[in-house]
Amino acid sequence: MAVTGWLESLRAAEKTALLQDGRRKVHYLFPDGKEMAEEYDEKTSELLVRKWRVKSALGALGQWQIEVGEPAVPGAGSLGPELITESNANPIFMRKDTKMSFQWRIRNLPYPKDVYSVSVDQKERCVVVRTTNKKYYKKFPIPDLDRYQLPLDDSLLSFAHANSTLIISYHKPKEVLVAESELQKELKKVKTAHNSDGDCKTQ
């Protein structure tokens, strides 16, 4: 079963864990050299960050690609806030899951709720966001469902709009909830270092 397959991949990965600032940080190194780093709320076990890094064909480490959590601001690592030129008016897309749902937020969308259409594209295996005024269009995958090889279901999709933010939720299928519960049991077996100012092995 595909769900079991991904769970076994996680179990087989080399894992290191660190407890820091109320977050449990877990680093996974897969046999193919791919890396995944996750951060969980220490008390609730809610996923806060997930990012990936792969090596190039020449073996060089690439940049971390964020799947869950706040997007990195271009230049933020080397420039002060006053030098960041990205317009605050541009839509900002990010994923922030809850215990029961995959959830995405698109900020800076001021249009009323009835302007938006959110649906599943079964052929391309993605979620599609449209506006009737043709001011915004976006499609994005749900990588978790691809990894578990589960179908996308329109009935699990919903959205809300408040404070110029479109909030899209996809209720996690029971197979995902069970697998996530199993993973948390697995992570409890990983020896965890405690550090107040260090970082998990994501360098």
mmCIF file of C-alpha atoms in Angstrom:
data_model
loop_
_atom_site.group_PDB
_atom_site.id
_atom_site.type_symbol
_atom_site.label_atom_id
_atom_site.label_comp_id
_atom_site.label_asym_id
_atom_site.label_seq_id
_atom_site.Cartn_x
_atom_site.Cartn_y
_atom_site.Cartn_z
ATOM 1 C CA MET A 1 0.000 0.000 0.000
ATOM 2 C CA ALA A 2 1.358 3.465 -0.975
ATOM 3 C CA VAL A 3 0.652 5.012 2.435
ATOM 4 C CA THR A 4 2.764 2.318 4.065
ATOM 5 C CA GLY A 5 5.471 2.841 1.437
ATOM 6 C CA TRP A 6 6.017 6.500 2.323
ATOM 7 C CA LEU A 7 5.850 5.760 6.032
ATOM 8 C CA GLU A 8 8.514 3.076 5.582
ATOM 9 C CA SER A 9 10.695 5.581 3.715
ATOM 10 C CA LEU A 10 10.483 7.922 6.695
ATOM 11 C CA ARG A 11 11.286 5.103 9.088
ATOM 12 C CA ALA A 12 14.296 4.069 6.996
ATOM 13 C CA ALA A 13 15.730 7.597 6.730
ATOM 14 C CA GLU A 14 18.615 8.624 8.970
ATOM 15 C CA LYS A 15 17.083 10.985 11.507
ATOM 16 C CA THR A 16 18.446 13.517 13.978
ATOM 17 C CA ALA A 17 16.291 15.599 16.330
ATOM 18 C CA LEU A 18 16.750 18.767 18.348
ATOM 19 C CA LEU A 19 14.523 20.516 20.876
ATOM 20 C CA GLN A 20 14.846 24.282 20.613
ATOM 21 C CA ASP A 21 12.625 27.280 21.411
ATOM 22 C CA GLY A 22 9.551 25.113 21.982
ATOM 23 C CA ARG A 23 10.024 23.352 18.655
ATOM 24 C CA ARG A 24 11.050 19.789 17.927
ATOM 25 C CA LYS A 25 13.274 19.946 14.840
ATOM 26 C CA VAL A 26 13.786 16.737 12.886
ATOM 27 C CA HIS A 27 16.243 16.248 10.027
ATOM 28 C CA TYR A 28 15.838 13.311 7.632
ATOM 29 C CA LEU A 29 18.546 12.043 5.293
ATOM 30 C CA PHE A 30 17.230 9.617 2.679
ATOM 31 C CA PRO A 31 19.340 6.947 0.940
ATOM 32 C CA ASP A 32 19.250 8.926 -2.341
ATOM 33 C CA GLY A 33 20.850 11.937 -0.620
ATOM 34 C CA LYS A 34 17.655 13.971 -0.454
ATOM 35 C CA GLU A 35 17.121 15.842 2.823
ATOM 36 C CA MET A 36 13.931 16.883 4.610
ATOM 37 C CA ALA A 37 13.724 19.092 7.692
ATOM 38 C CA GLU A 38 10.587 19.449 9.795
ATOM 39 C CA GLU A 39 9.689 21.518 12.841
ATOM 40 C CA TYR A 40 6.855 20.569 15.190
ATOM 41 C CA ASP A 41 5.282 22.426 18.085
ATOM 42 C CA GLU A 42 6.693 20.661 21.131
ATOM 43 C CA LYS A 43 3.381 20.637 23.019
ATOM 44 C CA THR A 44 0.828 19.992 20.259
ATOM 45 C CA SER A 45 3.016 18.093 17.716
ATOM 46 C CA GLU A 46 1.534 20.360 15.048
ATOM 47 C CA LEU A 47 3.716 20.659 11.935
ATOM 48 C CA LEU A 48 5.093 24.208 11.620
ATOM 49 C CA VAL A 49 7.784 23.869 8.947
ATOM 50 C CA ARG A 50 8.727 21.337 6.274
ATOM 51 C CA LYS A 51 11.470 21.955 3.744
ATOM 52 C CA TRP A 52 13.466 19.906 1.251
ATOM 53 C CA ARG A 53 16.955 19.999 -0.184
ATOM 54 C CA VAL A 54 18.423 17.898 -2.991
ATOM 55 C CA LYS A 55 21.898 17.615 -4.429
ATOM 56 C CA SER A 56 22.658 18.687 -7.977
ATOM 57 C CA ALA A 57 23.952 16.281 -10.611
ATOM 58 C CA LEU A 58 27.471 17.374 -9.587
ATOM 59 C CA GLY A 59 26.801 16.673 -5.930
ATOM 60 C CA ALA A 60 26.466 20.290 -4.767
ATOM 61 C CA LEU A 61 23.836 21.076 -2.145
ATOM 62 C CA GLY A 62 20.911 23.086 -3.421
ATOM 63 C CA GLN A 63 18.802 25.675 -1.609
ATOM 64 C CA TRP A 64 16.143 24.615 0.880
ATOM 65 C CA GLN A 65 12.692 24.566 -0.728
ATOM 66 C CA ILE A 66 9.896 25.350 1.730
ATOM 67 C CA GLU A 67 6.797 23.142 1.516
ATOM 68 C CA VAL A 68 5.122 24.160 4.807
ATOM 69 C CA GLY A 69 5.683 27.372 6.754
ATOM 70 C CA GLU A 70 6.434 31.032 6.097
ATOM 71 C CA PRO A 71 8.100 31.624 2.716
ATOM 72 C CA ALA A 72 11.649 32.954 2.833
ATOM 73 C CA VAL A 73 11.866 36.625 1.889
ATOM 74 C CA PRO A 74 14.360 37.126 -0.961
ATOM 75 C CA GLY A 75 17.446 38.897 0.346
ATOM 76 C CA ALA A 76 16.308 38.769 3.968
ATOM 77 C CA GLY A 77 19.458 36.932 4.989
ATOM 78 C CA SER A 78 21.790 39.695 3.831
ATOM 79 C CA LEU A 79 19.719 42.863 3.695
ATOM 80 C CA GLY A 80 17.974 44.840 6.367
ATOM 81 C CA PRO A 81 14.173 45.109 6.275
ATOM 82 C CA GLU A 82 14.446 48.615 4.877
ATOM 83 C CA LEU A 83 16.224 47.253 1.777
ATOM 84 C CA ILE A 84 13.694 44.575 0.918
ATOM 85 C CA THR A 85 11.888 45.888 -2.137
ATOM 86 C CA GLU A 86 9.182 43.236 -2.587
ATOM 87 C CA SER A 87 5.832 44.984 -2.747
ATOM 88 C CA ASN A 88 3.613 44.400 0.261
ATOM 89 C CA ALA A 89 0.647 44.527 -2.110
ATOM 90 C CA ASN A 90 1.601 41.350 -3.990
ATOM 91 C CA PRO A 91 -0.322 38.180 -3.065
ATOM 92 C CA ILE A 92 1.725 36.043 -0.648
ATOM 93 C CA PHE A 93 1.159 32.288 -0.789
ATOM 94 C CA MET A 94 2.046 30.011 2.103
ATOM 95 C CA ARG A 95 1.013 26.698 3.618
ATOM 96 C CA LYS A 96 0.189 26.385 7.311
ATOM 97 C CA ASP A 97 -1.388 23.073 8.268
ATOM 98 C CA THR A 98 -3.634 22.256 11.202
ATOM 99 C CA LYS A 99 -3.981 18.900 12.940
ATOM 100 C CA MET A 100 -6.944 17.905 10.776
ATOM 101 C CA SER A 101 -6.363 19.815 7.519
ATOM 102 C CA PHE A 102 -3.796 20.818 4.953
ATOM 103 C CA GLN A 103 -4.204 24.579 4.788
ATOM 104 C CA TRP A 104 -2.957 27.369 2.539
ATOM 105 C CA ARG A 105 -3.192 31.119 3.000
ATOM 106 C CA ILE A 106 -2.988 33.684 0.229
ATOM 107 C CA ARG A 107 -2.577 37.159 1.684
ATOM 108 C CA ASN A 108 -3.278 40.476 -0.041
ATOM 109 C CA LEU A 109 -6.383 39.300 -1.891
ATOM 110 C CA PRO A 110 -8.933 42.051 -1.161
ATOM 111 C CA TYR A 111 -11.832 40.769 -3.290
ATOM 112 C CA PRO A 112 -15.073 39.517 -1.667
ATOM 113 C CA LYS A 113 -15.511 35.776 -1.103
ATOM 114 C CA ASP A 114 -18.015 35.278 -3.920
ATOM 115 C CA VAL A 115 -15.347 36.278 -6.461
ATOM 116 C CA TYR A 116 -13.248 33.173 -5.715
ATOM 117 C CA SER A 117 -13.549 29.672 -7.110
ATOM 118 C CA VAL A 118 -11.488 26.869 -5.560
ATOM 119 C CA SER A 119 -11.580 23.399 -7.097
ATOM 120 C CA VAL A 120 -9.621 20.203 -7.685
ATOM 121 C CA ASP A 121 -8.102 19.376 -11.064
ATOM 122 C CA GLN A 122 -8.072 15.581 -11.081
ATOM 123 C CA LYS A 123 -6.026 15.286 -14.263
ATOM 124 C CA GLU A 124 -3.178 17.508 -13.045
ATOM 125 C CA ARG A 125 -3.606 16.486 -9.383
ATOM 126 C CA CYS A 126 -3.693 20.035 -8.070
ATOM 127 C CA VAL A 127 -5.923 22.662 -6.479
ATOM 128 C CA VAL A 128 -6.957 25.553 -8.720
ATOM 129 C CA VAL A 129 -7.843 29.047 -7.474
ATOM 130 C CA ARG A 130 -9.630 31.423 -9.849
ATOM 131 C CA THR A 131 -11.397 34.759 -9.562
ATOM 132 C CA THR A 132 -14.382 35.784 -11.664
ATOM 133 C CA ASN A 133 -12.747 39.200 -12.225
ATOM 134 C CA LYS A 134 -9.674 37.392 -13.657
ATOM 135 C CA LYS A 135 -7.390 39.243 -11.234
ATOM 136 C CA TYR A 136 -5.844 36.126 -9.704
ATOM 137 C CA TYR A 137 -5.140 32.559 -10.789
ATOM 138 C CA LYS A 138 -3.047 29.893 -9.108
ATOM 139 C CA LYS A 139 -2.740 26.131 -9.096
ATOM 140 C CA PHE A 140 -0.731 24.095 -6.620
ATOM 141 C CA PRO A 141 -0.256 20.410 -5.763
ATOM 142 C CA ILE A 142 -0.781 18.648 -2.443
ATOM 143 C CA PRO A 143 2.575 16.818 -2.164
ATOM 144 C CA ASP A 144 1.402 14.723 0.794
ATOM 145 C CA LEU A 145 -1.335 13.099 -1.304
ATOM 146 C CA ASP A 146 1.183 12.434 -4.079
ATOM 147 C CA ARG A 147 3.585 10.775 -1.636
ATOM 148 C CA TYR A 148 0.790 8.639 -0.198
ATOM 149 C CA GLN A 149 -0.625 8.109 -3.707
ATOM 150 C CA LEU A 150 -4.117 9.083 -2.612
ATOM 151 C CA PRO A 151 -6.780 10.627 -4.885
ATOM 152 C CA LEU A 152 -7.846 14.263 -4.599
ATOM 153 C CA ASP A 153 -11.442 14.685 -3.452
ATOM 154 C CA ASP A 154 -13.400 17.893 -4.123
ATOM 155 C CA SER A 155 -15.647 17.208 -1.141
ATOM 156 C CA LEU A 156 -12.685 17.603 1.258
ATOM 157 C CA LEU A 157 -11.909 21.090 -0.063
ATOM 158 C CA SER A 158 -13.270 24.315 1.452
ATOM 159 C CA PHE A 159 -12.281 27.966 1.666
ATOM 160 C CA ALA A 160 -12.932 31.121 3.638
ATOM 161 C CA HIS A 161 -11.978 34.774 3.215
ATOM 162 C CA ALA A 162 -11.207 37.345 5.898
ATOM 163 C CA ASN A 163 -8.904 40.357 6.288
ATOM 164 C CA SER A 164 -7.801 40.207 2.631
ATOM 165 C CA THR A 165 -6.642 36.616 3.117
ATOM 166 C CA LEU A 166 -8.010 33.584 1.272
ATOM 167 C CA ILE A 167 -7.797 30.484 3.487
ATOM 168 C CA ILE A 168 -8.034 27.156 1.653
ATOM 169 C CA SER A 169 -8.453 23.937 3.640
ATOM 170 C CA TYR A 170 -8.320 20.314 2.544
ATOM 171 C CA HIS A 171 -9.480 17.901 5.220
ATOM 172 C CA LYS A 172 -6.843 15.210 5.687
ATOM 173 C CA PRO A 173 -8.018 11.740 4.612
ATOM 174 C CA LYS A 174 -8.102 9.174 7.401
ATOM 175 C CA GLU A 175 -5.143 7.357 5.827
ATOM 176 C CA VAL A 176 -3.003 10.494 6.266
ATOM 177 C CA LEU A 177 -4.158 11.047 9.858
ATOM 178 C CA VAL A 178 -3.256 7.455 10.753
ATOM 179 C CA ALA A 179 0.143 7.730 9.032
ATOM 180 C CA GLU A 180 0.926 11.027 10.788
ATOM 181 C CA SER A 181 0.039 9.453 14.132
ATOM 182 C CA GLU A 182 2.362 6.538 13.364
ATOM 183 C CA LEU A 183 5.144 8.953 12.407
ATOM 184 C CA GLN A 184 4.830 10.803 15.720
ATOM 185 C CA LYS A 185 5.269 7.469 17.523
ATOM 186 C CA GLU A 186 8.370 6.840 15.396
ATOM 187 C CA LEU A 187 9.818 10.285 16.140
ATOM 188 C CA LYS A 188 9.497 9.681 19.872
ATOM 189 C CA LYS A 189 12.102 6.932 19.424
ATOM 190 C CA VAL A 190 14.633 9.359 17.938
ATOM 191 C CA LYS A 191 17.157 10.582 20.488
ATOM 192 C CA THR A 192 16.587 14.307 20.905
ATOM 193 C CA ALA A 193 19.292 16.841 21.706
ATOM 194 C CA HIS A 194 18.431 19.951 23.697
ATOM 195 C CA ASN A 195 19.878 23.222 22.518
ATOM 196 C CA SER A 196 19.069 26.819 23.361
ATOM 197 C CA ASP A 197 20.939 28.497 20.533
ATOM 198 C CA GLY A 198 22.007 25.820 18.059
ATOM 199 C CA ASP A 199 20.094 24.392 15.176
ATOM 200 C CA CYS A 200 19.089 21.052 13.800
ATOM 201 C CA LYS A 201 21.330 19.453 11.247
ATOM 202 C CA THR A 202 20.090 21.523 8.352
ATOM 203 C CA GLN A 203 23.292 23.262 7.427
#
